[in-house]
Amino acid sequence: MSTATVITIVAAVMVGFSAVSVFLRTKWVVEPLADYGVPQDWWNWLGAAKAAGAAGLLVGFFVPVIGLIAAVCTVLYFTGAVITVIRARSYAHVPFPMIYAAPVVAALALGFPA
């Protein structure tokens, strides 16, 4: 198993975990969302976007173009999350969305999907 494969699986699991955390309304996820000013009506859509990204990363093993699109969109999603956190002036929280984006960026840098 290649390094890119392992990192992609880790990325999919992390992004999927993040999606489930939004759907389950875990306190450590939804309280900051509320503090950042993200409307509660958006939360399910944000969770769905993360779930689609995680699924797309895994589908990318079989259909590489889907994996590439999912990876790029997932990076864009977490870039938007960083911007949202900065706009809310919650600078101490900036690393959290970056932690979820990092393995996706790493998988892309290592050549996923190949």
Coordinates of C-alpha atoms in Angstrom, one line a residue:
M1 CA 0.0 0.0 0.0
S2 CA 1.4 3.3 -1.0
T3 CA 1.9 6.3 1.2
A4 CA -0.6 8.3 -0.8
T5 CA -3.2 5.6 -0.4
V6 CA -2.7 5.5 3.4
I7 CA -2.9 9.3 3.7
T8 CA -6.0 9.4 1.5
I9 CA -7.7 6.8 3.7
V10 CA -6.7 8.8 6.8
A11 CA -8.0 12.0 5.1
A12 CA -11.4 10.4 4.3
V13 CA -11.8 9.1 7.8
M14 CA -10.9 12.4 9.3
V15 CA -13.3 14.4 7.0
G16 CA -16.0 11.7 7.6
F17 CA -15.6 12.0 11.3
S18 CA -15.9 15.8 11.0
A19 CA -19.2 15.3 9.0
V20 CA -20.6 12.9 11.6
S21 CA -19.7 15.3 14.4
V22 CA -21.8 18.0 12.7
F23 CA -24.7 15.7 12.1
L24 CA -24.6 14.5 15.7
R25 CA -24.4 18.1 16.9
T26 CA -21.4 17.4 19.2
K27 CA -20.9 20.3 21.5
W28 CA -17.3 20.9 20.6
V29 CA -18.3 21.4 17.0
V30 CA -21.6 23.3 17.1
E31 CA -20.7 25.7 19.8
P32 CA -17.9 27.2 17.8
L33 CA -20.1 27.2 14.7
A34 CA -22.6 29.3 16.6
D35 CA -19.9 31.6 17.9
Y36 CA -18.5 32.1 14.4
G37 CA -22.0 33.2 13.3
V38 CA -22.7 30.2 11.0
P39 CA -26.5 29.9 10.8
Q40 CA -27.9 26.7 12.2
D41 CA -29.8 26.2 8.9
W42 CA -26.4 25.6 7.2
W43 CA -25.1 23.0 9.5
N44 CA -26.7 20.0 7.8
W45 CA -25.4 21.3 4.4
L46 CA -21.9 21.7 5.8
G47 CA -22.0 18.2 7.2
A48 CA -23.3 16.9 3.8
A49 CA -20.5 18.6 2.0
K50 CA -17.9 17.0 4.3
A51 CA -19.6 13.6 3.9
A52 CA -19.5 14.0 0.1
G53 CA -15.8 14.9 0.3
A54 CA -15.0 11.9 2.4
A55 CA -17.0 9.6 0.1
G56 CA -15.4 11.2 -3.0
L57 CA -11.9 10.6 -1.7
L58 CA -12.7 6.9 -1.3
V59 CA -14.4 6.7 -4.7
G60 CA -11.3 8.2 -6.2
F61 CA -9.5 4.9 -5.8
F62 CA -11.8 3.6 -8.5
V63 CA -12.6 6.8 -10.5
P64 CA -9.6 9.0 -10.1
V65 CA -11.3 12.2 -11.5
I66 CA -13.9 11.9 -8.7
G67 CA -11.2 11.7 -6.1
L68 CA -9.4 14.7 -7.6
I69 CA -12.6 16.8 -7.6
A70 CA -13.4 15.7 -4.0
A71 CA -9.9 16.5 -2.8
V72 CA -9.9 19.9 -4.4
C73 CA -13.4 20.7 -3.1
T74 CA -12.5 19.5 0.4
V75 CA -9.5 21.7 0.5
L76 CA -11.7 24.6 -0.7
Y77 CA -14.2 23.8 2.0
F78 CA -11.6 23.9 4.8
T79 CA -10.1 27.1 3.3
G80 CA -13.5 28.6 3.7
A81 CA -13.6 27.3 7.3
V82 CA -10.3 29.0 8.0
I83 CA -11.6 32.3 6.6
T84 CA -14.8 32.0 8.7
V85 CA -12.7 31.4 11.8
I86 CA -10.5 34.4 11.0
R87 CA -13.5 36.6 10.3
A88 CA -14.9 35.7 13.7
R89 CA -11.6 36.6 15.2
S90 CA -11.2 33.2 16.9
Y91 CA -7.6 33.0 16.0
A92 CA -6.8 30.2 18.4
H93 CA -9.2 28.0 16.4
V94 CA -7.5 28.6 13.0
P95 CA -5.5 25.3 13.3
F96 CA -8.5 23.1 13.6
P97 CA -9.8 23.2 10.0
M98 CA -6.2 23.2 8.8
I99 CA -5.7 19.8 10.6
Y100 CA -8.6 18.3 8.6
A101 CA -7.3 19.8 5.3
A102 CA -3.7 18.8 5.8
P103 CA -4.0 15.1 4.9
V104 CA -6.0 15.9 1.8
V105 CA -3.3 18.4 0.7
A106 CA -0.7 15.8 1.5
A107 CA -2.5 13.1 -0.6
L108 CA -2.7 15.5 -3.5
A109 CA 1.0 16.4 -3.2
L110 CA 1.9 12.7 -3.2
G111 CA 0.0 12.1 -6.4
F112 CA -3.5 10.9 -5.3
P113 CA -5.4 10.0 -7.3
A114 CA -2.9 8.1 -9.5

